[in-house]
CSV table of C-alpha atoms and ligand atoms in Angstrom, one decimal:
chain,number,residue,atom,x,y,z
A,305,MET,CA,19.2,-3.5,38.7
A,306,THR,CA,18.0,-5.7,35.8
A,307,GLN,CA,15.1,-8.0,36.1
A,308,SER,CA,15.0,-11.6,35.2
A,309,PHE,CA,12.1,-13.8,34.9
A,310,SER,CA,14.1,-16.4,36.7
A,311,ASN,CA,14.0,-14.0,39.6
A,312,PRO,CA,10.7,-12.2,39.6
A,313,ARG,CA,10.2,-9.2,41.8
A,314,SER,CA,7.4,-10.7,43.8
A,315,GLY,CA,5.6,-14.0,44.4
A,316,ALA,CA,6.9,-17.5,44.6
A,317,VAL,CA,10.2,-18.2,42.8
A,318,PRO,CA,9.3,-20.4,39.8
A,319,GLN,CA,10.8,-23.9,39.9
A,320,THR,CA,10.2,-25.4,36.5
A,321,PRO,CA,10.8,-24.0,33.0
A,322,TRP,CA,7.0,-23.9,32.6
A,323,GLU,CA,6.5,-21.9,35.8
A,324,THR,CA,9.3,-19.6,34.7
A,325,ALA,CA,7.6,-19.1,31.3
A,326,CYS,CA,4.3,-18.4,32.9
A,327,ALA,CA,5.9,-15.9,35.3
A,328,LEU,CA,7.5,-14.2,32.3
A,329,SER,CA,4.2,-14.1,30.4
A,330,ARG,CA,2.4,-12.7,33.4
A,331,SER,CA,4.9,-9.9,34.1
A,332,ARG,CA,4.9,-9.0,30.4
A,333,ARG,CA,1.2,-8.8,30.6
A,334,ASP,CA,1.4,-6.4,33.6
A,335,PHE,CA,4.0,-4.2,31.8
A,336,LEU,CA,1.7,-3.9,28.9
A,337,ARG,CA,-1.3,-3.1,31.1
A,338,SER,CA,0.5,-0.3,32.9
A,339,ALA,CA,2.5,1.1,30.0
A,340,ALA,CA,0.2,0.7,27.0
A,341,GLY,CA,-3.2,0.7,28.9
A,342,ALA,CA,-4.1,-2.8,27.5
A,343,VAL,CA,-7.0,-4.6,29.0
A,344,LEU,CA,-7.1,-8.3,29.8
A,345,GLY,CA,-8.5,-10.3,26.9
A,346,SER,CA,-10.2,-12.8,29.2
A,347,THR,CA,-12.6,-10.0,30.4
A,348,LEU,CA,-13.9,-9.5,26.9
A,349,VAL,CA,-17.0,-11.3,25.7
A,350,SER,CA,-17.5,-9.4,22.4
A,351,ALA,CA,-17.6,-11.3,19.1
A,352,SER,CA,-14.6,-11.0,16.9
A,353,PRO,CA,-14.6,-7.9,14.7
A,354,PHE,CA,-13.3,-10.0,11.8
A,355,LEU,CA,-15.4,-9.6,8.7
A,356,ARG,CA,-16.1,-13.0,7.2
A,357,GLY,CA,-17.7,-12.0,3.9
A,358,GLU,CA,-16.2,-13.3,0.7
A,359,GLU,CA,-15.5,-9.8,-0.5
A,360,ALA,CA,-13.7,-8.9,2.7
A,361,ARG,CA,-11.6,-12.0,2.5
A,362,ARG,CA,-10.6,-11.4,-1.1
A,363,LYS,CA,-9.3,-7.9,-0.2
A,364,ARG,CA,-7.6,-8.8,3.0
A,365,LYS,CA,-3.9,-8.4,3.2
A,366,ILE,CA,-1.6,-9.9,5.7
A,367,ILE,CA,1.9,-8.7,6.6
A,368,VAL,CA,4.1,-10.8,8.9
A,369,ILE,CA,7.2,-9.3,10.5
A,370,THR,CA,9.5,-11.7,12.3
A,371,PHE,CA,12.7,-10.8,14.1
A,372,GLY,CA,15.6,-13.1,13.8
A,373,GLY,CA,16.9,-12.9,17.3
A,374,GLY,CA,14.5,-11.7,19.9
A,375,ALA,CA,15.1,-9.2,22.6
A,376,ARG,CA,14.5,-9.8,26.3
A,377,ASP,CA,11.9,-8.0,28.3
A,378,GLN,CA,14.4,-6.1,30.4
A,379,GLU,CA,15.5,-4.4,27.2
A,380,THR,CA,12.0,-4.0,25.9
A,381,PHE,CA,8.7,-4.3,27.8
A,382,ALA,CA,9.9,-4.1,31.4
A,383,PRO,CA,10.1,-0.5,32.8
A,384,GLU,CA,13.8,-0.4,32.5
A,385,GLY,CA,13.6,-1.3,28.8
A,386,GLN,CA,10.6,0.8,27.7
A,387,ASP,CA,12.6,3.7,26.4
A,388,ASN,CA,14.0,1.4,23.7
A,389,ILE,CA,10.6,0.6,22.2
A,390,PRO,CA,8.5,3.8,22.4
A,391,ASN,CA,6.8,3.1,19.1
A,392,MET,CA,5.7,-0.4,19.8
A,393,LEU,CA,4.6,0.5,23.3
A,394,ARG,CA,2.8,3.7,22.7
A,395,GLU,CA,1.7,3.5,19.1
A,396,LEU,CA,1.3,-0.2,18.1
A,397,ALA,CA,0.5,-2.1,21.3
A,398,PRO,CA,-2.5,0.1,22.1
A,399,GLN,CA,-4.0,-0.9,18.7
A,400,SER,CA,-3.1,-4.5,19.1
A,401,SER,CA,-4.2,-7.9,20.4
A,402,PHE,CA,-1.0,-8.8,22.2
A,403,PHE,CA,-0.1,-12.4,23.1
A,404,THR,CA,2.4,-12.6,26.0
A,405,HIS,CA,3.0,-16.3,26.0
A,406,VAL,CA,4.3,-17.7,22.8
A,407,THR,CA,6.5,-20.7,23.1
A,408,ASN,CA,9.0,-22.0,20.6
A,409,GLN,CA,9.6,-25.7,21.3
A,410,GLY,CA,11.9,-26.2,18.3
A,411,ILE,CA,15.5,-25.6,17.4
A,412,LEU,CA,16.7,-22.1,18.3
A,413,GLY,CA,18.5,-21.1,15.1
A,414,HIS,CA,17.1,-18.3,13.0
A,415,TYR,CA,16.6,-20.0,9.7
A,416,VAL,CA,15.1,-23.2,11.0
A,417,ALA,CA,12.9,-21.2,13.5
A,418,THR,CA,11.7,-18.9,10.7
A,419,ALA,CA,11.0,-22.0,8.5
A,420,SER,CA,9.0,-23.4,11.4
A,421,LEU,CA,7.0,-20.2,11.7
A,422,ALA,CA,6.3,-20.4,8.0
A,423,THR,CA,5.2,-24.1,7.9
A,424,GLY,CA,3.5,-24.5,11.3
A,425,VAL,CA,5.7,-27.5,12.0
A,426,TYR,CA,8.9,-27.5,14.1
A,427,GLU,CA,11.3,-28.1,11.2
A,428,THR,CA,14.6,-29.9,11.8
A,429,LEU,CA,16.6,-28.8,8.8
A,430,ASN,CA,20.2,-27.7,9.2
A,431,ASN,CA,20.1,-24.1,10.3
A,432,PHE,CA,23.3,-23.3,8.4
A,433,SER,CA,22.4,-24.6,5.0
A,434,ALA,CA,20.3,-23.2,2.2
A,435,VAL,CA,17.7,-26.0,2.0
A,436,PRO,CA,13.9,-25.7,1.7
A,437,PRO,CA,11.6,-26.5,4.6
A,438,GLU,CA,10.4,-30.1,4.6
A,439,HIS,CA,6.7,-29.3,5.1
A,440,PRO,CA,4.5,-27.0,3.0
A,441,THR,CA,4.8,-23.3,3.7
A,442,VAL,CA,2.1,-20.9,4.4
A,443,PHE,CA,2.7,-19.4,1.0
A,444,GLU,CA,2.0,-22.7,-0.8
A,445,TYR,CA,-1.2,-23.3,1.2
A,446,PHE,CA,-2.3,-19.7,0.5
A,447,ARG,CA,-1.7,-19.8,-3.2
A,448,LYS,CA,-3.1,-23.2,-3.9
A,449,ASP,CA,-6.2,-23.0,-1.8
A,450,LEU,CA,-7.1,-19.4,-2.8
A,451,LYS,CA,-5.7,-19.8,-6.4
A,452,ARG,CA,-3.5,-16.8,-6.1
A,453,PRO,CA,-0.7,-15.9,-8.6
A,454,SER,CA,3.0,-15.9,-7.6
A,455,SER,CA,2.9,-12.1,-7.4
A,456,ASP,CA,0.6,-12.3,-4.4
A,457,ALA,CA,3.0,-13.9,-1.9
A,458,TRP,CA,6.4,-12.4,-1.2
A,459,VAL,CA,9.2,-12.8,1.3
A,460,VAL,CA,11.8,-10.2,2.1
A,461,ALA,CA,14.6,-12.1,3.8
A,462,PRO,CA,17.8,-11.1,5.4
A,463,SER,CA,20.4,-13.3,3.9
A,464,ASN,CA,21.4,-16.0,1.5
A,465,GLY,CA,20.6,-18.6,4.1
A,466,PHE,CA,16.9,-17.8,3.6
A,467,ASN,CA,16.7,-18.0,-0.1
A,468,ARG,CA,14.8,-21.3,0.0
A,469,ILE,CA,12.2,-20.2,2.5
A,470,GLY,CA,9.5,-19.4,-0.1
A,471,GLU,CA,8.6,-23.0,-0.9
A,472,SER,CA,9.0,-26.4,0.6
A,473,ALA,CA,10.4,-29.7,-0.6
A,474,SER,CA,6.9,-31.2,-0.3
A,475,ARG,CA,6.0,-33.1,-3.4
A,476,ALA,CA,2.3,-32.2,-3.0
A,477,TYR,CA,3.3,-28.6,-4.0
A,478,GLY,CA,6.5,-28.2,-5.8
A,479,GLN,CA,8.5,-25.7,-7.7
A,480,GLY,CA,7.0,-22.3,-8.4
A,481,THR,CA,4.0,-22.8,-6.1
A,482,GLY,CA,5.3,-20.8,-3.2
A,483,ALA,CA,6.3,-17.2,-2.4
A,484,ARG,CA,8.8,-15.3,-4.4
A,485,VAL,CA,11.8,-14.4,-2.2
A,486,ILE,CA,13.7,-11.2,-2.5
A,487,LEU,CA,17.1,-10.8,-0.8
A,488,PRO,CA,17.8,-7.1,-0.4
A,489,LYS,CA,21.5,-7.7,0.1
A,490,HIS,CA,21.7,-9.5,-3.2
A,491,LEU,CA,20.0,-6.7,-4.9
A,492,LEU,CA,22.5,-4.3,-3.4
A,493,SER,CA,25.4,-6.5,-4.4
A,494,ALA,CA,24.1,-6.9,-7.9
A,495,ALA,CA,23.5,-3.1,-8.2
A,496,ASN,CA,27.1,-2.5,-7.0
A,497,SER,CA,28.4,-5.0,-9.5
A,498,GLY,CA,29.5,-7.4,-6.8
A,499,ALA,CA,31.6,-4.9,-4.9
A,500,THR,CA,31.1,-4.4,-1.2
A,501,ALA,CA,33.0,-1.2,-0.8
A,502,ASN,CA,31.1,1.5,1.1
A,503,PHE,CA,28.2,-0.9,1.8
A,504,GLU,CA,29.7,-3.3,4.4
A,505,HIS,CA,27.3,-2.0,7.0
A,506,LEU,CA,24.3,-3.0,4.8
A,507,LEU,CA,25.7,-6.4,3.8
A,508,ARG,CA,26.5,-7.7,7.3
A,509,ASP,CA,25.1,-11.2,7.5
A,510,ASN,CA,24.6,-14.0,10.0
A,511,TYR,CA,25.8,-12.8,13.4
A,512,GLU,CA,25.6,-16.2,14.9
A,513,ASN,CA,28.2,-18.4,13.5
A,514,PRO,CA,31.4,-16.9,12.2
A,515,LEU,CA,32.3,-20.1,10.4
A,516,TYR,CA,29.2,-19.8,8.3
A,517,THR,CA,29.4,-16.9,5.8
A,518,PRO,CA,26.9,-17.4,3.0
A,519,GLN,CA,28.0,-16.0,-0.2
A,520,ILE,CA,26.2,-12.7,-1.0
A,521,GLY,CA,25.6,-13.2,-4.6
A,522,GLY,CA,23.5,-11.1,-6.9
A,523,GLY,CA,23.4,-10.9,-10.6
A,524,GLU,CA,21.1,-10.8,-13.6
A,525,VAL,CA,18.1,-12.2,-11.6
A,526,GLU,CA,18.4,-9.5,-9.0
A,527,LEU,CA,18.8,-6.7,-11.6
A,528,GLN,CA,15.7,-7.9,-13.3
A,529,GLN,CA,13.8,-7.9,-10.0
A,530,MET,CA,14.9,-4.4,-9.4
A,531,GLU,CA,13.9,-3.1,-12.8
A,532,ASN,CA,10.8,-5.2,-13.6
A,533,ILE,CA,9.2,-5.7,-10.2
A,534,LEU,CA,10.4,-2.9,-8.0
A,535,ARG,CA,10.7,-0.5,-10.9
A,536,LEU,CA,13.8,1.0,-9.6
A,537,SER,CA,16.8,2.1,-11.6
A,538,VAL,CA,20.2,1.0,-10.3
A,539,ASP,CA,21.1,4.7,-9.8
A,540,ASP,CA,18.0,5.4,-7.7
A,541,PHE,CA,18.5,2.3,-5.7
A,542,MET,CA,22.1,3.0,-5.0
A,543,SER,CA,21.5,6.6,-4.1
A,544,HIS,CA,18.8,5.5,-1.6
A,545,ALA,CA,21.0,2.8,-0.2
A,546,LYS,CA,23.6,5.4,0.7
A,547,THR,CA,21.1,7.0,3.1
A,548,LEU,CA,20.5,3.7,5.0
A,549,SER,CA,22.3,2.5,8.1
A,550,SER,CA,21.5,-1.2,8.5
A,551,PRO,CA,20.4,-4.3,6.6
A,552,ASP,CA,16.9,-4.1,8.1
A,553,GLU,CA,16.5,-0.5,6.9
A,554,LEU,CA,17.3,-1.9,3.4
A,555,SER,CA,14.8,-4.7,3.8
A,556,VAL,CA,12.0,-2.2,4.9
A,557,TYR,CA,12.8,0.0,1.9
A,558,ILE,CA,12.4,-3.0,-0.4
A,559,ALA,CA,9.3,-4.1,1.4
A,560,ARG,CA,7.7,-0.7,0.9
A,561,ARG,CA,8.6,-0.7,-2.7
A,562,LEU,CA,7.0,-4.2,-3.1
A,563,MET,CA,3.9,-2.9,-1.4
A,564,GLN,CA,3.7,0.0,-3.9
A,565,GLN,CA,4.5,-2.0,-7.0
A,566,GLU,CA,3.1,-5.5,-6.4
A,567,ALA,CA,0.8,-5.1,-3.5
A,568,PRO,CA,1.1,-8.8,-2.4
A,569,SER,CA,-1.7,-10.0,-0.2
A,570,LEU,CA,0.7,-12.1,1.8
A,571,LEU,CA,4.0,-10.2,2.6
A,572,TRP,CA,6.5,-11.7,5.0
A,573,ILE,CA,9.5,-9.7,6.2
A,574,THR,CA,12.2,-11.2,8.4
A,575,MET,CA,14.4,-8.7,10.2
A,576,HIS,CA,17.8,-9.5,11.7
A,577,ASP,CA,19.5,-6.4,13.1
A,578,ILE,CA,18.9,-7.3,16.8
A,579,ASP,CA,20.9,-10.4,16.4
A,580,VAL,CA,24.1,-8.3,16.4
A,581,ALA,CA,23.9,-9.1,20.1
A,582,HIS,CA,26.0,-12.2,19.3
A,583,SER,CA,28.9,-9.9,19.0
A,584,GLY,CA,28.6,-9.3,22.7
A,585,ALA,CA,28.3,-5.5,22.3
A,586,TYR,CA,25.4,-4.5,24.5
A,587,SER,CA,25.1,-1.0,22.9
A,588,LEU,CA,24.8,-2.5,19.4
A,589,TYR,CA,22.1,-4.9,20.6
A,590,ILE,CA,20.1,-1.9,22.1
A,591,GLU,CA,20.6,0.1,18.9
A,592,GLY,CA,19.2,-2.9,17.0
A,593,ILE,CA,16.1,-3.0,19.3
A,594,ARG,CA,15.5,0.7,18.8
A,595,ARG,CA,15.9,0.5,15.1
A,596,THR,CA,13.5,-2.5,14.9
A,597,ASP,CA,11.0,-0.6,17.0
A,598,ARG,CA,11.2,2.4,14.6
A,599,LEU,CA,11.0,0.2,11.5
A,600,CYS,CA,7.8,-1.6,12.7
A,601,LEU,CA,6.1,1.7,13.1
A,602,GLU,CA,7.4,2.7,9.7
A,603,LEU,CA,5.8,-0.4,8.1
A,604,TRP,CA,2.6,0.2,9.9
A,605,LYS,CA,2.5,3.8,8.6
A,606,ALA,CA,3.2,2.5,5.1
A,607,VAL,CA,0.1,0.3,5.5
A,608,GLN,CA,-2.0,3.3,6.2
A,609,SER,CA,-0.6,5.3,3.3
A,610,GLU,CA,-1.0,2.7,0.6
A,611,PRO,CA,-4.5,2.5,-0.8
A,612,GLU,CA,-4.2,-1.2,-1.5
A,613,TYR,CA,-3.4,-1.8,2.2
A,614,ALA,CA,-5.2,0.8,4.2
A,615,GLY,CA,-8.1,-0.5,6.1
A,616,ASN,CA,-7.9,-4.1,5.0
A,617,THR,CA,-4.5,-5.2,6.4
A,618,THR,CA,-3.7,-7.3,9.4
A,619,MET,CA,-0.1,-7.1,10.6
A,620,PHE,CA,1.6,-9.7,12.8
A,621,VAL,CA,4.8,-8.9,14.6
A,622,LEU,CA,6.7,-11.7,16.4
A,623,PRO,CA,10.3,-12.6,17.2
A,624,ASP,CA,11.3,-16.1,16.2
A,625,PHE,CA,12.3,-16.8,19.8
A,626,GLY,CA,13.9,-15.1,22.8
A,627,ARG,CA,17.4,-14.7,24.2
A,628,ASP,CA,19.1,-16.3,27.2
A,629,SER,CA,18.4,-14.9,30.7
A,630,ASP,CA,21.2,-13.5,32.9
A,631,TYR,CA,20.7,-16.4,35.3
A,632,ASP,CA,21.3,-19.5,33.3
A,633,ALA,CA,24.8,-20.7,34.0
A,634,GLY,CA,25.0,-22.2,30.5
A,635,GLY,CA,24.6,-18.9,28.7
A,636,ASN,CA,26.1,-15.4,28.6
A,637,GLY,CA,23.0,-13.3,29.1
A,638,PHE,CA,21.7,-11.2,26.2
A,639,GLN,CA,24.4,-12.3,23.8
A,640,HIS,CA,23.1,-15.7,22.7
A,641,HIS,CA,20.1,-18.0,22.6
A,642,ARG,CA,21.8,-21.3,23.2
A,643,THR,CA,20.7,-22.4,26.7
A,644,GLY,CA,17.2,-23.4,25.7
A,645,ASP,CA,16.0,-21.9,29.0
A,646,ALA,CA,12.5,-20.4,29.4
A,647,ALA,CA,13.7,-16.9,28.5
A,648,SER,CA,15.1,-18.1,25.2
A,649,ARG,CA,11.9,-20.0,24.3
A,650,THR,CA,9.2,-17.7,25.6
A,651,THR,CA,8.3,-14.8,23.3
A,652,TRP,CA,5.3,-12.8,22.2
A,653,MET,CA,3.1,-11.8,19.3
A,654,MET,CA,1.5,-8.5,18.4
A,655,VAL,CA,-1.4,-8.5,15.9
A,656,LEU,CA,-3.0,-5.3,14.7
A,657,GLY,CA,-5.1,-3.9,11.9
A,658,ALA,CA,-8.2,-5.1,10.1
A,659,GLY,CA,-10.5,-7.1,12.3
A,660,VAL,CA,-8.3,-7.2,15.4
A,661,ARG,CA,-9.5,-6.3,18.9
A,662,GLN,CA,-7.5,-3.3,20.0
A,663,GLY,CA,-5.6,-2.8,23.2
A,664,VAL,CA,-6.1,-6.3,24.5
A,665,VAL,CA,-3.5,-8.5,26.1
A,666,TYR,CA,-3.8,-12.3,26.2
A,667,GLU,CA,-1.8,-14.6,28.3
A,668,GLU,CA,-3.2,-17.9,27.1
A,669,PRO,CA,-0.2,-19.9,25.9
A,670,MET,CA,0.3,-20.4,22.2
A,671,GLN,CA,3.2,-21.8,20.2
A,672,SER,CA,5.2,-20.6,17.3
A,673,ILE,CA,3.6,-23.2,15.1
A,674,ASP,CA,0.1,-21.7,15.7
A,675,LEU,CA,0.8,-18.8,13.4
A,676,VAL,CA,0.2,-20.6,10.1
A,677,PRO,CA,-3.1,-22.2,11.2
A,678,SER,CA,-4.2,-18.8,12.5
A,679,LEU,CA,-3.4,-17.2,9.1
A,680,GLY,CA,-5.3,-20.0,7.4
A,681,ALA,CA,-8.4,-19.4,9.5
A,682,LEU,CA,-8.3,-15.7,8.8
A,683,MET,CA,-7.6,-15.9,5.1
A,684,GLY,CA,-9.6,-19.1,4.3
A,685,PHE,CA,-6.9,-21.6,3.4
A,686,SER,CA,-6.2,-25.0,5.0
A,687,PRO,CA,-2.7,-25.7,6.3
A,688,GLU,CA,-3.3,-29.4,6.5
A,689,GLN,CA,0.2,-30.5,7.6
A,690,SER,CA,0.7,-27.8,10.2
A,691,GLN,CA,0.9,-29.2,13.7
A,692,GLY,CA,-0.3,-26.0,15.4
A,693,LYS,CA,-3.8,-24.8,15.9
A,694,PRO,CA,-5.5,-21.5,15.2
A,695,VAL,CA,-5.3,-18.9,18.0
A,696,ARG,CA,-8.9,-18.7,19.3
A,697,GLU,CA,-8.6,-15.1,20.4
A,698,LEU,CA,-8.0,-14.0,16.8
A,699,LEU,CA,-11.1,-15.7,15.3
B,871,LIG,ZN1,21.0,-15.3,16.9
């Protein structure tokens, strides 16, 4: 039997979306306590282990991993899903501060939701158009306030639709003040001279709307990125690409290369494999979850093995939002995120690494838009237009 948070195993049946969200957060907390041995954050009184000195701040690196298309607890943290996320549950969660109640109150489309995560404002842009976010991004705040060069903020993004995510339309900032964006599919397309043969599985894009098929471009700019920034020859890149099985594997490969060659202090990676769920194939959805679980550990291990990152990196992992429950008549279960029900809006965040309390689970509610102010508080920049607030438990 599968479990739904609309129908919890015990206790009163939740009535309102808020009660459902709280029940979801609570049961997620309990799964983590029993499977990962996490303790409740509210029982802690110790001061934050974050180092506040100027030197520590200057060296600090932040990696943010978001998933485009979350997964439900019955396929992840609940007992019946735990086999799908062995690495997150047994390796990463025990080292993490884990937040079980993250609400996305914005539009549930992947580009607009990722833009909201990056600006700290619920953006209202058209999810299916390549436009910049309206409000300043975390990358612009970070670079302006801390006077960092463009090489210090990078985004690895899944598709053409994300190519404007690095900087906003805000006049207070402007062109060239945000993150540099790398689109691994474009690199691959450029390296393959525009041909898609043999690489269709790495170029799959946008599972959500079959009518929207962004052009996978890729040309001179991408070839220069490959040669001058990643320091990869086309031959090496192509021979490695042949060993990969999904777009997210390609993204992680590029992210690791960026870590080695550019060592950005702010690195944002958006993954998208799980969203294959829109196809309706449950087995592919599960495969996407398992792959994402493996790739998160791979990135965490890369942090430990890179001298620029080991010991001074804080990694954030969070889905952009959830997926529909099995019990909302307006949806079709795991397949989509179109009902706006509590399951599709209530997600989580895992934070681990430098300065983070380990093995702690928090159920205090937070919102997607609280990410940017939290990053600002940790790194020492001021996201003045963000509408969220720093997560107290991280400070
Ligand atoms: Zn989706």
